[in-house]
Amino acid sequence: MNSFPGLGPSSGFLQSTAWRAALALVVVFVMLAMTGWTAIRGTKEDANPLATAKAAWKHATFLGRPLPDPNGSPAALRAFFATLGRAEQQQLAARFPLAVGNMGGAPVALRYHANRMAIDDARAIEKKRMTDHRLTPVGRQEAGRLMHRLESLMSPGRQILAFDPAYGGRAAEVFGNLPRAERVSVVVPGVDTNLATFERTARATSAPVGMAHALYRAEREAAPDTRTAVIAWADYTSPSGLGVEAATGQLAEAGAVRLRALVKSLPSADSVSLFCHSYGSVVCGVAARDLPANVGDIAVAGSPGMRAGSRAGLDTHARVWAMRDSDDWIQDVPYLEVGGLGHGADPVDPAFGSRILSADGAVGHAGYFTPGTRSLRNFALVGVGAINSVDCASADPQCSTDLV
């Protein structure tokens, strides 16, 4: 007997199939999470110093007049800072380092300077926590690791474009001269990205800083005369591990808002390319439809899906490229979306409509940015605009056709 009025036997079957698919999706993500593909991230609710800094900015005056909305358009903020001399800009940065350091439209060099001060403030807090016996031994140890990570971010020559110490932390770092760049590449990483994992000493190119640095060097090698810059963009809250957070699009929606804001705030760039790894490709897929016109390419690697059933479903003017190594475990994640779980079709399925690039040389899920791989070289060629020189996957002979 049918338990659902108005539904015939075939409808009941379809509903049952959908629920089984959703359950299978959850089971796969949980199994992956339990077999080592997740990292432990603290759940302690930290204060939100960035929100506090922006609130203080909103209620302050400078030179006898109110300050502009810190969340205003990049154009409005750029115009405001243009009215100030260098010394006045430095005064504002010293007074509101965290607010200025994260303000789209503020001069890039001023943001670097402000973030260095904000990072130093956060470092001092973690240094005190290292000897705070109200914390557990594990808590003190974590404070020590974070303190050393913050010290690393303050190393001479590092260009930190964004920094937020709350809730595990977010950051963005620039390689190259961003204000003068003709072409800007943005690396969007995946799960378990925070201040503690922003960079790694071992397996450096599996972390955002190493990915971006490797891409910048590969772009310089591919086109020495092209002014390029690469951003390691870990300035969104990523899922913690491969549980339900990673199987849904809620964090990707919030990340997409921040990604669009970044691109719109870039000081100058004739062309922008996005390089999206793992869950980062979900963020890029959600952001795709409302990106500025200068975003010419979206390239994904190790993608669990882009919240779309096809390239047309992304509703973007940008070229869409995809690659996946044959040893990448992500291929075992169900490529479907049921009841909000899952991220849609597989971008390397020819039916999706992406241009499929060769990933030769990459090993596993985190190997796409390893120097010497064809995957990294292909990304670099896309980044510098040499798209007619990319190596396509043998399964997609059409990927290099009709390129302009």
PDB file of C-alpha atoms in Angstrom, residues 21-266:
ATOM      1  CA  ALA A  21      21.611   7.873  -3.185  1.00  0.00           C
ATOM      2  CA  ALA A  22      21.710  10.549  -0.499  1.00  0.00           C
ATOM      3  CA  LEU A  23      22.520   7.950   2.157  1.00  0.00           C
ATOM      4  CA  ALA A  24      25.270   6.503  -0.016  1.00  0.00           C
ATOM      5  CA  LEU A  25      26.760   9.960  -0.430  1.00  0.00           C
ATOM      6  CA  VAL A  26      26.869  10.539   3.319  1.00  0.00           C
ATOM      7  CA  VAL A  27      28.375   7.092   3.915  1.00  0.00           C
ATOM      8  CA  VAL A  28      31.154   7.700   1.374  1.00  0.00           C
ATOM      9  CA  PHE A  29      32.096  11.038   2.906  1.00  0.00           C
ATOM     10  CA  VAL A  30      32.062   9.584   6.425  1.00  0.00           C
ATOM     11  CA  MET A  31      34.190   6.615   5.377  1.00  0.00           C
ATOM     12  CA  LEU A  32      36.730   8.896   3.738  1.00  0.00           C
ATOM     13  CA  ALA A  33      36.801  11.076   6.842  1.00  0.00           C
ATOM     14  CA  MET A  34      37.416   8.018   9.034  1.00  0.00           C
ATOM     15  CA  THR A  35      40.282   6.724   6.894  1.00  0.00           C
ATOM     16  CA  GLY A  36      42.661   9.594   7.347  1.00  0.00           C
ATOM     17  CA  TRP A  37      41.443  12.257   4.919  1.00  0.00           C
ATOM     18  CA  THR A  38      40.623  14.729   7.658  1.00  0.00           C
ATOM     19  CA  ALA A  39      42.512  16.896  10.093  1.00  0.00           C
ATOM     20  CA  ILE A  40      41.529  17.866  13.616  1.00  0.00           C
ATOM     21  CA  ARG A  41      40.515  21.491  13.954  1.00  0.00           C
ATOM     22  CA  GLY A  42      39.567  23.082  17.236  1.00  0.00           C
ATOM     23  CA  THR A  43      35.973  24.015  17.795  1.00  0.00           C
ATOM     24  CA  LYS A  44      36.557  26.612  20.492  1.00  0.00           C
ATOM     25  CA  GLU A  45      34.551  29.744  19.807  1.00  0.00           C
ATOM     26  CA  ASP A  46      37.101  32.521  19.553  1.00  0.00           C
ATOM     27  CA  ALA A  47      36.343  36.218  19.644  1.00  0.00           C
ATOM     28  CA  ASN A  48      35.887  37.938  16.279  1.00  0.00           C
ATOM     29  CA  PRO A  49      38.580  40.616  16.286  1.00  0.00           C
ATOM     30  CA  LEU A  50      38.003  41.587  12.650  1.00  0.00           C
ATOM     31  CA  ALA A  51      34.348  42.427  13.311  1.00  0.00           C
ATOM     32  CA  THR A  52      35.425  44.376  16.390  1.00  0.00           C
ATOM     33  CA  ALA A  53      38.026  46.285  14.349  1.00  0.00           C
ATOM     34  CA  LYS A  54      35.496  47.167  11.651  1.00  0.00           C
ATOM     35  CA  ALA A  55      32.987  48.316  14.273  1.00  0.00           C
ATOM     36  CA  ALA A  56      35.625  50.585  15.820  1.00  0.00           C
ATOM     37  CA  TRP A  57      36.422  52.002  12.358  1.00  0.00           C
ATOM     38  CA  LYS A  58      32.741  52.704  11.690  1.00  0.00           C
ATOM     39  CA  HIS A  59      32.383  54.771  14.878  1.00  0.00           C
ATOM     40  CA  ALA A  60      35.662  56.667  14.506  1.00  0.00           C
ATOM     41  CA  THR A  61      36.541  59.955  12.878  1.00  0.00           C
ATOM     42  CA  PHE A  62      39.777  60.924  11.149  1.00  0.00           C
ATOM     43  CA  LEU A  63      40.953  64.444  10.404  1.00  0.00           C
ATOM     44  CA  GLY A  64      37.646  65.678  11.787  1.00  0.00           C
ATOM     45  CA  ARG A  65      35.365  63.673   9.507  1.00  0.00           C
ATOM     46  CA  PRO A  66      33.720  60.221   9.562  1.00  0.00           C
ATOM     47  CA  LEU A  67      35.479  57.295   7.979  1.00  0.00           C
ATOM     48  CA  PRO A  68      33.844  55.488   5.026  1.00  0.00           C
ATOM     49  CA  ASP A  69      32.038  52.176   5.372  1.00  0.00           C
ATOM     50  CA  PRO A  70      34.773  49.500   5.720  1.00  0.00           C
ATOM     51  CA  ASN A  71      32.529  47.142   3.738  1.00  0.00           C
ATOM     52  CA  GLY A  72      31.909  49.698   1.007  1.00  0.00           C
ATOM     53  CA  SER A  73      32.726  49.189  -2.645  1.00  0.00           C
ATOM     54  CA  PRO A  74      36.413  48.938  -3.599  1.00  0.00           C
ATOM     55  CA  ALA A  75      35.972  52.004  -5.816  1.00  0.00           C
ATOM     56  CA  ALA A  76      34.648  54.117  -2.932  1.00  0.00           C
ATOM     57  CA  LEU A  77      37.407  52.986  -0.573  1.00  0.00           C
ATOM     58  CA  ARG A  78      40.054  53.481  -3.245  1.00  0.00           C
ATOM     59  CA  ALA A  79      38.817  57.046  -3.753  1.00  0.00           C
ATOM     60  CA  PHE A  80      38.949  57.704  -0.004  1.00  0.00           C
ATOM     61  CA  PHE A  81      42.524  56.520   0.399  1.00  0.00           C
ATOM     62  CA  ALA A  82      43.538  58.558  -2.660  1.00  0.00           C
ATOM     63  CA  THR A  83      42.653  61.722  -0.701  1.00  0.00           C
ATOM     64  CA  LEU A  84      45.195  60.850   2.007  1.00  0.00           C
ATOM     65  CA  GLY A  85      48.913  61.336   2.078  1.00  0.00           C
ATOM     66  CA  ARG A  86      51.265  58.461   2.854  1.00  0.00           C
ATOM     67  CA  ALA A  87      51.702  59.515   6.482  1.00  0.00           C
ATOM     68  CA  GLU A  88      47.933  59.728   6.973  1.00  0.00           C
ATOM     69  CA  GLN A  89      47.440  56.287   5.466  1.00  0.00           C
ATOM     70  CA  GLN A  90      50.092  54.918   7.818  1.00  0.00           C
ATOM     71  CA  GLN A  91      48.312  56.499  10.790  1.00  0.00           C
ATOM     72  CA  LEU A  92      45.069  54.758   9.872  1.00  0.00           C
ATOM     73  CA  ALA A  93      46.860  51.437   9.411  1.00  0.00           C
ATOM     74  CA  ALA A  94      48.516  51.746  12.819  1.00  0.00           C
ATOM     75  CA  ARG A  95      45.206  52.651  14.453  1.00  0.00           C
ATOM     76  CA  PHE A  96      43.103  49.966  12.692  1.00  0.00           C
ATOM     77  CA  PRO A  97      45.548  47.341  11.384  1.00  0.00           C
ATOM     78  CA  LEU A  98      43.091  44.481  11.096  1.00  0.00           C
ATOM     79  CA  ALA A  99      40.412  46.597   9.408  1.00  0.00           C
ATOM     80  CA  VAL A 100      42.793  48.216   6.898  1.00  0.00           C
ATOM     81  CA  GLY A 101      44.568  44.924   6.195  1.00  0.00           C
ATOM     82  CA  ASN A 102      41.316  43.333   5.031  1.00  0.00           C
ATOM     83  CA  MET A 103      39.837  46.316   3.224  1.00  0.00           C
ATOM     84  CA  GLY A 104      39.225  45.882  -0.494  1.00  0.00           C
ATOM     85  CA  GLY A 105      40.152  49.168  -2.158  1.00  0.00           C
ATOM     86  CA  ALA A 106      42.900  50.088   0.307  1.00  0.00           C
ATOM     87  CA  PRO A 107      46.341  50.391  -1.338  1.00  0.00           C
ATOM     88  CA  VAL A 108      47.930  46.946  -1.585  1.00  0.00           C
ATOM     89  CA  ALA A 109      51.225  47.973   0.038  1.00  0.00           C
ATOM     90  CA  LEU A 110      49.278  49.530   2.913  1.00  0.00           C
ATOM     91  CA  ARG A 111      47.365  46.278   3.403  1.00  0.00           C
ATOM     92  CA  TYR A 112      50.625  44.345   3.558  1.00  0.00           C
ATOM     93  CA  HIS A 113      51.916  46.773   6.193  1.00  0.00           C
ATOM     94  CA  ALA A 114      48.702  46.699   8.218  1.00  0.00           C
ATOM     95  CA  ASN A 115      48.495  42.916   8.177  1.00  0.00           C
ATOM     96  CA  ARG A 116      52.056  42.616   9.417  1.00  0.00           C
ATOM     97  CA  MET A 117      51.027  44.630  12.482  1.00  0.00           C
ATOM     98  CA  ALA A 118      47.826  42.600  12.916  1.00  0.00           C
ATOM     99  CA  ILE A 119      49.765  39.337  12.681  1.00  0.00           C
ATOM    100  CA  ASP A 120      52.241  40.591  15.275  1.00  0.00           C
ATOM    101  CA  ASP A 121      49.341  41.346  17.627  1.00  0.00           C
ATOM    102  CA  ALA A 122      47.975  37.825  17.117  1.00  0.00           C
ATOM    103  CA  ARG A 123      51.443  36.343  17.599  1.00  0.00           C
ATOM    104  CA  ALA A 124      51.792  38.091  20.966  1.00  0.00           C
ATOM    105  CA  ILE A 125      48.450  36.625  22.088  1.00  0.00           C
ATOM    106  CA  GLU A 126      49.487  33.097  21.133  1.00  0.00           C
ATOM    107  CA  LYS A 127      52.843  33.536  22.863  1.00  0.00           C
ATOM    108  CA  LYS A 128      51.031  34.312  26.118  1.00  0.00           C
ATOM    109  CA  ARG A 129      48.719  31.337  25.640  1.00  0.00           C
ATOM    110  CA  MET A 130      51.741  29.046  25.392  1.00  0.00           C
ATOM    111  CA  THR A 131      52.322  29.505  29.144  1.00  0.00           C
ATOM    112  CA  ASP A 132      48.694  29.920  30.223  1.00  0.00           C
ATOM    113  CA  HIS A 133      48.043  27.024  32.613  1.00  0.00           C
ATOM    114  CA  ARG A 134      44.303  27.531  32.358  1.00  0.00           C
ATOM    115  CA  LEU A 135      44.721  25.765  29.018  1.00  0.00           C
ATOM    116  CA  THR A 136      45.300  22.047  28.664  1.00  0.00           C
ATOM    117  CA  PRO A 137      48.781  20.859  27.625  1.00  0.00           C
ATOM    118  CA  VAL A 138      47.369  20.220  24.157  1.00  0.00           C
ATOM    119  CA  GLY A 139      45.964  23.762  24.066  1.00  0.00           C
ATOM    120  CA  ARG A 140      49.345  25.239  25.004  1.00  0.00           C
ATOM    121  CA  GLN A 141      51.041  23.097  22.383  1.00  0.00           C
ATOM    122  CA  GLU A 142      48.589  24.276  19.714  1.00  0.00           C
ATOM    123  CA  ALA A 143      49.236  27.880  20.743  1.00  0.00           C
ATOM    124  CA  GLY A 144      52.952  27.289  20.245  1.00  0.00           C
ATOM    125  CA  ARG A 145      52.462  25.854  16.772  1.00  0.00           C
ATOM    126  CA  LEU A 146      50.235  28.761  15.776  1.00  0.00           C
ATOM    127  CA  MET A 147      52.673  31.293  17.226  1.00  0.00           C
ATOM    128  CA  HIS A 148      55.461  29.883  15.050  1.00  0.00           C
ATOM    129  CA  ARG A 149      53.175  29.904  12.017  1.00  0.00           C
ATOM    130  CA  LEU A 150      52.399  33.588  12.641  1.00  0.00           C
ATOM    131  CA  GLU A 151      56.099  34.341  13.000  1.00  0.00           C
ATOM    132  CA  SER A 152      56.625  32.745   9.616  1.00  0.00           C
ATOM    133  CA  LEU A 153      53.948  34.994   8.090  1.00  0.00           C
ATOM    134  CA  MET A 154      55.943  37.978   9.361  1.00  0.00           C
ATOM    135  CA  SER A 155      59.130  36.929   7.548  1.00  0.00           C
ATOM    136  CA  PRO A 156      60.713  39.711   5.439  1.00  0.00           C
ATOM    137  CA  GLY A 157      59.313  39.984   1.940  1.00  0.00           C
ATOM    138  CA  ARG A 158      56.026  38.190   2.576  1.00  0.00           C
ATOM    139  CA  GLN A 159      53.000  39.994   1.152  1.00  0.00           C
ATOM    140  CA  ILE A 160      49.916  39.166   3.229  1.00  0.00           C
ATOM    141  CA  LEU A 161      46.838  40.574   1.517  1.00  0.00           C
ATOM    142  CA  ALA A 162      44.292  39.357   4.078  1.00  0.00           C
ATOM    143  CA  PHE A 163      44.457  38.063   7.641  1.00  0.00           C
ATOM    144  CA  ASP A 164      41.783  37.076  10.142  1.00  0.00           C
ATOM    145  CA  PRO A 165      42.801  35.155  13.290  1.00  0.00           C
ATOM    146  CA  ALA A 166      39.305  34.058  14.336  1.00  0.00           C
ATOM    147  CA  TYR A 167      37.821  30.553  14.115  1.00  0.00           C
ATOM    148  CA  GLY A 168      40.968  28.767  12.921  1.00  0.00           C
ATOM    149  CA  GLY A 169      42.058  31.750  10.867  1.00  0.00           C
ATOM    150  CA  ARG A 170      42.018  32.917   7.254  1.00  0.00           C
ATOM    151  CA  ALA A 171      44.736  34.470   5.122  1.00  0.00           C
ATOM    152  CA  ALA A 172      45.769  35.394   1.596  1.00  0.00           C
ATOM    153  CA  GLU A 173      49.305  35.898   0.307  1.00  0.00           C
ATOM    154  CA  VAL A 174      50.559  37.460  -2.919  1.00  0.00           C
ATOM    155  CA  PHE A 175      53.486  36.345  -5.053  1.00  0.00           C
ATOM    156  CA  GLY A 176      54.633  38.969  -7.547  1.00  0.00           C
ATOM    157  CA  ASN A 177      53.755  42.628  -7.975  1.00  0.00           C
ATOM    158  CA  LEU A 178      49.972  42.726  -7.674  1.00  0.00           C
ATOM    159  CA  PRO A 179      49.406  46.426  -8.514  1.00  0.00           C
ATOM    160  CA  ARG A 180      51.421  46.124 -11.758  1.00  0.00           C
ATOM    161  CA  ALA A 181      50.272  42.661 -12.817  1.00  0.00           C
ATOM    162  CA  GLU A 182      48.754  42.191 -16.259  1.00  0.00           C
ATOM    163  CA  ARG A 183      47.522  38.732 -15.329  1.00  0.00           C
ATOM    164  CA  VAL A 184      46.467  37.565 -11.857  1.00  0.00           C
ATOM    165  CA  SER A 185      45.983  33.944 -10.835  1.00  0.00           C
ATOM    166  CA  VAL A 186      44.020  33.025  -7.711  1.00  0.00           C
ATOM    167  CA  VAL A 187      44.545  29.638  -6.051  1.00  0.00           C
ATOM    168  CA  VAL A 188      41.419  28.508  -4.166  1.00  0.00           C
ATOM    169  CA  PRO A 189      42.174  25.543  -1.838  1.00  0.00           C
ATOM    170  CA  GLY A 190      39.865  22.937  -0.313  1.00  0.00           C
ATOM    171  CA  VAL A 191      38.991  21.393   3.042  1.00  0.00           C
ATOM    172  CA  ASP A 192      40.879  21.891   6.302  1.00  0.00           C
ATOM    173  CA  THR A 193      42.387  25.189   5.219  1.00  0.00           C
ATOM    174  CA  ASN A 194      43.201  27.558   8.067  1.00  0.00           C
ATOM    175  CA  LEU A 195      46.194  29.392   9.522  1.00  0.00           C
ATOM    176  CA  ALA A 196      47.741  26.168  10.794  1.00  0.00           C
ATOM    177  CA  THR A 197      47.611  24.553   7.329  1.00  0.00           C
ATOM    178  CA  PHE A 198      48.171  27.675   5.201  1.00  0.00           C
ATOM    179  CA  GLU A 199      51.715  26.509   4.538  1.00  0.00           C
ATOM    180  CA  ARG A 200      53.705  23.330   5.126  1.00  0.00           C
ATOM    181  CA  THR A 201      57.404  22.527   5.258  1.00  0.00           C
ATOM    182  CA  ALA A 202      56.980  18.908   4.159  1.00  0.00           C
ATOM    183  CA  ARG A 203      54.907  18.391   1.015  1.00  0.00           C
ATOM    184  CA  ALA A 204      54.857  22.166   0.609  1.00  0.00           C
ATOM    185  CA  THR A 205      52.817  22.172  -2.612  1.00  0.00           C
ATOM    186  CA  SER A 206      49.900  20.451  -0.900  1.00  0.00           C
ATOM    187  CA  ALA A 207      49.209  23.680   1.043  1.00  0.00           C
ATOM    188  CA  PRO A 208      47.935  27.015  -0.360  1.00  0.00           C
ATOM    189  CA  VAL A 209      51.230  28.905  -0.029  1.00  0.00           C
ATOM    190  CA  GLY A 210      53.200  26.158  -1.737  1.00  0.00           C
ATOM    191  CA  MET A 211      50.579  25.795  -4.471  1.00  0.00           C
ATOM    192  CA  ALA A 212      50.631  29.512  -5.269  1.00  0.00           C
ATOM    193  CA  HIS A 213      54.411  29.838  -5.083  1.00  0.00           C
ATOM    194  CA  ALA A 214      54.876  26.865  -7.425  1.00  0.00           C
ATOM    195  CA  LEU A 215      52.323  28.304  -9.860  1.00  0.00           C
ATOM    196  CA  TYR A 216      54.003  31.716  -9.802  1.00  0.00           C
ATOM    197  CA  ARG A 217      57.406  30.199 -10.603  1.00  0.00           C
ATOM    198  CA  ALA A 218      55.900  28.079 -13.377  1.00  0.00           C
ATOM    199  CA  GLU A 219      54.171  31.126 -14.878  1.00  0.00           C
ATOM    200  CA  ARG A 220      57.426  33.112 -14.781  1.00  0.00           C
ATOM    201  CA  GLU A 221      59.143  30.233 -16.569  1.00  0.00           C
ATOM    202  CA  ALA A 222      56.373  29.934 -19.155  1.00  0.00           C
ATOM    203  CA  ALA A 223      56.205  33.679 -19.925  1.00  0.00           C
ATOM    204  CA  PRO A 224      59.139  35.648 -18.456  1.00  0.00           C
ATOM    205  CA  ASP A 225      58.026  38.911 -20.071  1.00  0.00           C
ATOM    206  CA  THR A 226      54.457  38.779 -18.754  1.00  0.00           C
ATOM    207  CA  ARG A 227      53.755  40.671 -15.538  1.00  0.00           C
ATOM    208  CA  THR A 228      52.043  38.078 -13.373  1.00  0.00           C
ATOM    209  CA  ALA A 229      50.937  37.758  -9.772  1.00  0.00           C
ATOM    210  CA  VAL A 230      49.522  34.754  -7.947  1.00  0.00           C
ATOM    211  CA  ILE A 231      47.377  34.858  -4.809  1.00  0.00           C
ATOM    212  CA  ALA A 232      47.206  32.005  -2.303  1.00  0.00           C
ATOM    213  CA  TRP A 233      43.612  32.686  -1.328  1.00  0.00           C
ATOM    214  CA  ALA A 234      42.648  30.910   1.901  1.00  0.00           C
ATOM    215  CA  ASP A 235      40.363  33.764   2.927  1.00  0.00           C
ATOM    216  CA  TYR A 236      37.194  31.735   3.341  1.00  0.00           C
ATOM    217  CA  THR A 237      35.968  29.276   5.949  1.00  0.00           C
ATOM    218  CA  SER A 238      36.510  25.806   4.506  1.00  0.00           C
ATOM    219  CA  PRO A 239      34.912  22.556   5.705  1.00  0.00           C
ATOM    220  CA  SER A 240      36.587  20.783   8.593  1.00  0.00           C
ATOM    221  CA  GLY A 241      37.358  17.344   7.253  1.00  0.00           C
ATOM    222  CA  LEU A 242      35.185  15.384   4.851  1.00  0.00           C
ATOM    223  CA  GLY A 243      31.962  15.164   6.809  1.00  0.00           C
ATOM    224  CA  VAL A 244      28.608  16.717   6.049  1.00  0.00           C
ATOM    225  CA  GLU A 245      30.124  20.230   5.776  1.00  0.00           C
ATOM    226  CA  ALA A 246      32.175  19.057   2.810  1.00  0.00           C
ATOM    227  CA  ALA A 247      29.188  17.309   1.229  1.00  0.00           C
ATOM    228  CA  THR A 248      27.011  20.422   1.203  1.00  0.00           C
ATOM    229  CA  GLY A 249      27.294  23.843  -0.375  1.00  0.00           C
ATOM    230  CA  GLN A 250      26.685  26.164   2.573  1.00  0.00           C
ATOM    231  CA  LEU A 251      30.341  27.070   3.151  1.00  0.00           C
ATOM    232  CA  ALA A 252      30.878  27.281  -0.606  1.00  0.00           C
ATOM    233  CA  GLU A 253      28.081  29.851  -0.875  1.00  0.00           C
ATOM    234  CA  ALA A 254      29.717  32.030   1.774  1.00  0.00           C
ATOM    235  CA  GLY A 255      33.149  31.489   0.210  1.00  0.00           C
ATOM    236  CA  ALA A 256      31.843  32.481  -3.217  1.00  0.00           C
ATOM    237  CA  VAL A 257      30.725  35.858  -1.856  1.00  0.00           C
ATOM    238  CA  ARG A 258      34.234  36.469  -0.537  1.00  0.00           C
ATOM    239  CA  LEU A 259      35.865  35.252  -3.754  1.00  0.00           C
ATOM    240  CA  ARG A 260      33.810  37.626  -5.887  1.00  0.00           C
ATOM    241  CA  ALA A 261      34.712  40.465  -3.518  1.00  0.00           C
ATOM    242  CA  LEU A 262      38.405  39.662  -3.875  1.00  0.00           C
ATOM    243  CA  VAL A 263      38.291  39.683  -7.659  1.00  0.00           C
ATOM    244  CA  LYS A 264      36.336  42.948  -7.730  1.00  0.00           C
ATOM    245  CA  SER A 265      38.869  44.579  -5.393  1.00  0.00           C
ATOM    246  CA  LEU A 266      42.003  43.732  -7.396  1.00  0.00           C
TER     247      LEU A 266
END
